[in-house]
mmCIF file of C-alpha atoms in Angstrom:
data_model
loop_
_atom_site.group_PDB
_atom_site.id
_atom_site.type_symbol
_atom_site.label_atom_id
_atom_site.label_comp_id
_atom_site.label_asym_id
_atom_site.label_seq_id
_atom_site.Cartn_x
_atom_site.Cartn_y
_atom_site.Cartn_z
ATOM 1 C CA UNK B 7 86.925 95.537 151.379
ATOM 2 C CA UNK B 8 90.617 95.105 152.201
ATOM 3 C CA UNK B 9 92.287 98.467 152.877
ATOM 4 C CA UNK B 10 96.064 98.562 152.511
ATOM 5 C CA UNK B 11 98.374 101.442 153.430
ATOM 6 C CA UNK B 12 101.942 102.010 152.213
ATOM 7 C CA UNK B 13 104.251 104.443 154.005
ATOM 8 C CA UNK B 14 107.452 105.040 152.032
ATOM 9 C CA UNK B 15 109.204 108.301 151.120
ATOM 10 C CA UNK B 16 110.792 106.915 147.939
ATOM 11 C CA UNK B 17 108.365 107.485 145.019
ATOM 12 C CA UNK B 18 109.849 104.668 142.936
ATOM 13 C CA UNK B 19 109.496 102.191 145.805
ATOM 14 C CA UNK B 20 105.948 103.421 146.485
ATOM 15 C CA UNK B 21 104.907 102.829 142.899
ATOM 16 C CA UNK B 22 106.615 99.454 142.645
ATOM 17 C CA UNK B 23 104.973 98.099 145.811
ATOM 18 C CA UNK B 24 101.589 99.575 144.920
ATOM 19 C CA UNK B 25 101.732 97.878 141.516
ATOM 20 C CA UNK B 26 102.683 94.519 143.021
ATOM 21 C CA UNK B 27 99.878 94.735 145.589
ATOM 22 C CA UNK B 28 97.299 95.605 142.943
ATOM 23 C CA UNK B 29 98.427 92.678 140.781
ATOM 24 C CA UNK B 30 98.387 90.325 143.776
ATOM 25 C CA UNK B 31 94.910 91.164 145.053
ATOM 26 C CA UNK B 32 93.416 91.403 141.568
ATOM 27 C CA UNK B 33 94.757 87.922 140.832
ATOM 28 C CA UNK B 34 93.256 86.709 144.118
ATOM 29 C CA UNK B 35 89.867 88.137 143.169
ATOM 30 C CA UNK B 36 89.634 90.229 146.350
ATOM 31 C CA UNK B 37 88.219 93.738 146.593
ATOM 32 C CA UNK B 38 90.818 96.194 147.883
ATOM 33 C CA UNK B 39 92.113 99.755 148.050
ATOM 34 C CA UNK B 40 95.706 100.943 148.361
ATOM 35 C CA UNK B 41 96.531 104.265 150.066
ATOM 36 C CA UNK B 42 100.050 105.687 149.792
ATOM 37 C CA UNK B 43 101.684 107.973 152.385
ATOM 38 C CA UNK B 44 105.089 109.679 152.188
ATOM 39 C CA UNK B 45 105.767 110.299 155.889
ATOM 40 C CA UNK B 46 104.745 109.202 159.359
ATOM 41 C CA UNK B 47 102.427 112.136 160.085
ATOM 42 C CA UNK B 48 100.426 111.462 156.924
ATOM 43 C CA UNK B 49 99.996 107.827 157.877
ATOM 44 C CA UNK B 50 99.015 108.586 161.484
ATOM 45 C CA UNK B 51 96.399 111.050 160.226
ATOM 46 C CA UNK B 52 95.207 108.403 157.789
ATOM 47 C CA UNK B 53 94.804 105.921 160.626
ATOM 48 C CA UNK B 54 92.304 108.214 162.332
ATOM 49 C CA UNK B 55 90.145 108.272 159.203
ATOM 50 C CA UNK B 56 90.500 104.703 157.954
ATOM 51 C CA UNK B 57 90.401 101.195 159.346
ATOM 52 C CA UNK B 58 93.302 99.653 157.448
ATOM 53 C CA UNK B 59 93.588 95.884 157.065
ATOM 54 C CA UNK B 60 97.357 95.861 156.500
ATOM 55 C CA UNK B 61 100.286 98.332 156.677
ATOM 56 C CA UNK B 62 103.532 98.279 154.690
ATOM 57 C CA UNK B 63 106.100 100.508 156.429
ATOM 58 C CA UNK B 64 109.542 101.478 155.158
ATOM 59 C CA UNK B 65 111.981 101.444 158.079
ATOM 60 C CA UNK B 66 114.106 104.343 156.778
ATOM 61 C CA UNK B 67 111.712 107.298 156.564
ATOM 62 C CA UNK B 68 112.971 110.878 156.396
ATOM 63 C CA UNK B 69 110.959 112.233 159.335
ATOM 64 C CA UNK B 70 111.036 109.152 161.582
ATOM 65 C CA UNK B 71 112.111 105.551 161.526
ATOM 66 C CA UNK B 72 109.493 103.033 160.483
ATOM 67 C CA UNK B 73 110.224 101.171 163.708
ATOM 68 C CA UNK B 74 109.374 104.246 165.782
ATOM 69 C CA UNK B 75 106.264 104.790 163.669
ATOM 70 C CA UNK B 76 105.204 101.211 164.378
ATOM 71 C CA UNK B 77 105.676 101.819 168.118
ATOM 72 C CA UNK B 78 103.449 104.904 167.944
ATOM 73 C CA UNK B 79 100.810 102.902 166.079
ATOM 74 C CA UNK B 80 100.849 100.238 168.779
ATOM 75 C CA UNK B 81 100.685 102.914 171.511
ATOM 76 C CA UNK B 82 97.474 104.132 169.899
ATOM 77 C CA UNK B 83 96.030 100.689 170.553
ATOM 78 C CA UNK B 84 96.002 99.605 166.925
ATOM 79 C CA UNK B 85 96.616 95.916 166.240
ATOM 80 C CA UNK B 86 96.697 96.335 162.447
ATOM 81 C CA UNK B 87 99.131 93.846 160.847
ATOM 82 C CA UNK B 88 102.454 95.458 159.857
ATOM 83 C CA UNK B 89 104.925 94.380 157.180
ATOM 84 C CA UNK B 90 108.278 96.200 157.133
ATOM 85 C CA UNK B 91 110.166 96.976 153.921
ATOM 86 C CA UNK B 92 113.819 98.060 154.082
ATOM 87 C CA UNK B 93 117.225 97.982 152.426
ATOM 88 C CA UNK B 94 118.851 96.570 155.576
ATOM 89 C CA UNK B 95 118.465 93.387 157.603
ATOM 90 C CA UNK B 96 119.624 95.143 160.790
ATOM 91 C CA UNK B 97 116.143 95.628 162.244
ATOM 92 C CA UNK B 98 114.769 92.131 161.675
ATOM 93 C CA UNK B 99 114.973 91.107 165.340
ATOM 94 C CA UNK B 100 113.712 94.482 166.574
ATOM 95 C CA UNK B 101 110.636 94.187 164.349
ATOM 96 C CA UNK B 102 109.264 91.487 166.637
ATOM 97 C CA UNK B 103 108.972 94.078 169.443
ATOM 98 C CA UNK B 104 106.053 95.683 167.594
ATOM 99 C CA UNK B 105 104.553 92.333 166.597
ATOM 100 C CA UNK B 106 105.384 92.767 162.907
ATOM 101 C CA UNK B 107 104.133 90.039 160.613
ATOM 102 C CA UNK B 108 106.968 90.077 158.123
ATOM 103 C CA UNK B 109 110.193 91.808 157.112
ATOM 104 C CA UNK B 110 110.904 92.282 153.400
ATOM 105 C CA UNK B 111 114.359 93.299 152.198
ATOM 106 C CA UNK B 112 114.104 95.549 149.134
ATOM 107 C CA UNK B 113 113.705 95.324 146.271
ATOM 108 C CA UNK B 114 110.225 93.924 146.852
ATOM 109 C CA UNK B 115 109.441 91.227 144.301
ATOM 110 C CA UNK B 116 106.368 89.214 143.441
ATOM 111 C CA UNK B 117 107.831 86.212 145.233
ATOM 112 C CA UNK B 118 108.778 88.146 148.383
ATOM 113 C CA UNK B 119 105.326 89.729 148.535
ATOM 114 C CA UNK B 120 103.597 86.355 148.162
ATOM 115 C CA UNK B 121 105.674 84.980 151.051
ATOM 116 C CA UNK B 122 104.849 88.013 153.203
ATOM 117 C CA UNK B 123 101.135 87.677 152.468
ATOM 118 C CA UNK B 124 100.891 83.994 153.383
ATOM 119 C CA UNK B 125 100.087 84.597 157.068
ATOM 120 C CA UNK B 126 97.730 87.608 156.837
ATOM 121 C CA UNK B 127 95.986 86.111 153.826
ATOM 122 C CA UNK B 128 94.303 83.487 156.001
ATOM 123 C CA UNK B 129 92.529 86.179 158.011
ATOM 124 C CA UNK B 130 91.819 88.386 155.017
ATOM 125 C CA UNK B 131 90.342 85.578 152.942
ATOM 126 C CA UNK B 132 88.212 84.394 155.835
ATOM 127 C CA UNK B 133 86.602 87.819 155.946
ATOM 128 C CA UNK B 134 86.182 87.779 152.173
ATOM 129 C CA UNK B 135 84.603 84.286 152.155
ATOM 130 C CA UNK B 136 87.207 82.805 149.854
ATOM 131 C CA UNK B 137 88.861 79.443 149.488
ATOM 132 C CA UNK B 138 92.612 79.209 148.886
ATOM 133 C CA UNK B 139 93.486 76.278 146.623
ATOM 134 C CA UNK B 140 96.567 75.058 144.813
ATOM 135 C CA UNK B 141 95.766 74.458 141.161
ATOM 136 C CA UNK B 142 98.635 73.304 138.967
ATOM 137 C CA UNK B 143 101.587 75.363 140.158
ATOM 138 C CA UNK B 144 99.503 78.347 141.241
ATOM 139 C CA UNK B 145 97.847 79.270 144.525
ATOM 140 C CA UNK B 146 94.433 80.714 143.764
ATOM 141 C CA UNK B 147 91.644 82.295 145.774
ATOM 142 C CA UNK B 148 88.153 81.278 144.745
ATOM 143 C CA UNK B 149 85.153 83.114 146.167
ATOM 144 C CA UNK B 150 82.487 80.804 147.553
ATOM 145 C CA UNK B 151 79.764 82.754 145.766
ATOM 146 C CA UNK B 152 81.450 82.081 142.398
ATOM 147 C CA UNK B 153 81.373 78.299 142.838
ATOM 148 C CA UNK B 154 78.455 76.543 141.145
ATOM 149 C CA UNK B 155 79.366 73.033 142.260
ATOM 150 C CA UNK B 156 82.319 70.808 143.088
ATOM 151 C CA UNK B 157 82.901 67.452 141.445
ATOM 152 C CA UNK B 158 85.203 64.636 142.556
ATOM 153 C CA UNK B 159 87.305 62.584 140.143
ATOM 154 C CA UNK B 160 89.242 60.126 142.288
ATOM 155 C CA UNK B 161 91.672 62.198 144.348
ATOM 156 C CA UNK B 162 91.070 65.319 142.278
ATOM 157 C CA UNK B 163 88.313 67.885 142.812
ATOM 158 C CA UNK B 164 87.117 70.256 140.104
ATOM 159 C CA UNK B 165 85.521 73.497 141.258
ATOM 160 C CA UNK B 166 83.080 74.573 138.566
ATOM 161 C CA UNK B 167 82.860 78.366 138.774
ATOM 162 C CA UNK B 168 81.387 81.175 136.724
ATOM 163 C CA UNK B 169 84.929 81.983 135.574
ATOM 164 C CA UNK B 170 85.800 78.412 134.579
ATOM 165 C CA UNK B 171 86.937 75.109 136.056
ATOM 166 C CA UNK B 172 89.559 74.986 138.811
ATOM 167 C CA UNK B 173 91.118 71.537 139.392
ATOM 168 C CA UNK B 174 92.693 70.932 142.785
ATOM 169 C CA UNK B 175 93.364 68.193 145.315
ATOM 170 C CA UNK B 176 90.975 68.326 148.266
ATOM 171 C CA UNK B 177 88.353 66.082 149.806
ATOM 172 C CA UNK B 178 84.651 66.842 149.415
ATOM 173 C CA UNK B 179 84.160 66.419 153.155
ATOM 174 C CA UNK B 180 86.827 69.019 153.897
ATOM 175 C CA UNK B 181 85.415 71.388 151.303
ATOM 176 C CA UNK B 182 81.937 71.026 152.769
ATOM 177 C CA UNK B 183 83.247 72.132 156.163
ATOM 178 C CA UNK B 184 84.949 75.144 154.581
ATOM 179 C CA UNK B 185 82.067 76.153 152.330
ATOM 180 C CA UNK B 186 79.344 76.535 154.936
ATOM 181 C CA UNK B 187 75.568 76.179 154.961
ATOM 182 C CA UNK B 188 74.856 77.153 151.357
ATOM 183 C CA UNK B 189 76.548 74.000 149.998
ATOM 184 C CA UNK B 190 74.869 70.599 149.947
ATOM 185 C CA UNK B 191 76.372 67.129 149.545
ATOM 186 C CA UNK B 192 73.786 65.915 147.047
ATOM 187 C CA UNK B 193 75.748 62.978 145.655
ATOM 188 C CA UNK B 194 78.801 60.919 146.530
ATOM 189 C CA UNK B 195 80.839 62.873 143.989
ATOM 190 C CA UNK B 196 79.158 66.289 144.080
ATOM 191 C CA UNK B 197 78.653 69.352 146.245
ATOM 192 C CA UNK B 198 76.200 71.941 144.964
ATOM 193 C CA UNK B 199 75.894 75.623 145.843
ATOM 194 C CA UNK B 200 72.195 75.931 146.709
ATOM 195 C CA UNK B 201 72.259 79.668 146.007
ATOM 196 C CA UNK B 202 72.638 78.830 142.307
ATOM 197 C CA UNK B 203 69.927 76.165 142.019
ATOM 198 C CA UNK B 204 67.230 77.211 139.549
ATOM 199 C CA UNK B 205 64.927 74.213 139.862
ATOM 200 C CA UNK B 206 64.695 70.599 140.955
ATOM 201 C CA UNK B 207 64.021 67.850 138.464
ATOM 202 C CA UNK B 208 63.571 64.150 139.104
ATOM 203 C CA UNK B 209 67.250 63.194 139.070
ATOM 204 C CA UNK B 210 69.067 66.523 138.988
ATOM 205 C CA UNK B 211 69.413 70.019 140.324
ATOM 206 C CA UNK B 212 69.357 72.456 137.410
ATOM 207 C CA UNK B 213 71.565 75.472 138.065
ATOM 208 C CA UNK B 214 71.236 79.063 136.895
ATOM 209 C CA UNK B 215 74.138 78.422 134.494
ATOM 210 C CA UNK B 216 72.212 75.542 132.880
ATOM 211 C CA UNK B 217 74.499 72.898 134.381
ATOM 212 C CA UNK B 218 72.949 69.783 135.911
ATOM 213 C CA UNK B 219 74.121 68.281 139.176
ATOM 214 C CA UNK B 220 72.916 64.759 139.999
ATOM 215 C CA UNK B 221 70.946 63.900 143.122
ATOM 216 C CA UNK B 222 71.804 60.580 144.701
ATOM 217 C CA UNK B 223 69.179 57.858 144.387
ATOM 218 C CA UNK B 224 69.489 56.551 147.935
ATOM 219 C CA UNK B 225 68.487 59.351 150.254
ATOM 220 C CA UNK B 226 67.054 61.545 147.503
ATOM 221 C CA UNK B 227 64.130 62.667 149.663
ATOM 222 C CA UNK B 228 66.500 63.813 152.439
ATOM 223 C CA UNK B 229 68.562 65.829 149.930
ATOM 224 C CA UNK B 230 65.438 67.511 148.560
ATOM 225 C CA UNK B 231 64.176 68.191 152.085
ATOM 226 C CA UNK B 232 67.471 69.825 153.070
ATOM 227 C CA UNK B 233 67.384 72.027 149.983
ATOM 228 C CA UNK B 234 63.760 72.996 150.627
ATOM 229 C CA UNK B 235 64.604 74.012 154.197
ATOM 230 C CA UNK B 236 67.459 76.176 152.974
ATOM 231 C CA UNK B 237 65.334 77.719 150.213
ATOM 232 C CA UNK B 238 62.525 78.498 152.672
ATOM 233 C CA UNK B 239 64.921 80.051 155.189
ATOM 234 C CA UNK B 240 66.309 82.289 152.439
ATOM 235 C CA UNK B 241 62.826 83.459 151.456
ATOM 236 C CA UNK B 242 61.949 84.224 155.060
ATOM 237 C CA UNK B 243 65.278 85.871 155.729
ATOM 238 C CA UNK B 244 65.883 83.671 158.722
ATOM 239 C CA UNK B 245 69.210 82.330 157.539
#
């Protein structure tokens, strides 16, 4: 679960940023919560009760500057990523003193938020077991557990998921390294998610969705043996 905190004393700005964050993470398919605070004391109290994944701090708060708040957070030993939001560019250089990830000049837009999230997203998605892919003109996050199998068509890869097909440009070898132990290279043009295999037939793996994924002819016994080892380890709980 990704926990996000916003500290901003302008209700309109709070609501706008909260809405953009909810749209962003919902689109990414990531589980999240957003907590909103109106002053520095509220946020500092919230930090003692929550382990936030990401903070959005307005620099011009009524009770304290966001920069000073960030310094207090760092003095507490917290390394939580911080993104500043502000109406002024004057503090951009100073923001590096508290190891801020990004500096957004208001108004916050969908495009500005996406740019700010590019760096922290790598760490967040790693914890969420997701793959970031470019499909068409969109950058999407696809959860590993939602992928049934991947199929190569020349330079293009199609990720077949429970939600539909996602075409992208990757290599199967690179995907296999990213996916982890639950995926098997069962054919020159296919990777299969072994967690979704229902049964093995002579030439194919039959998946829980009903889809069939071919097993290569040369080396078929090795593919079946690798799947059997994985299946057995799952039953024994040794994986």
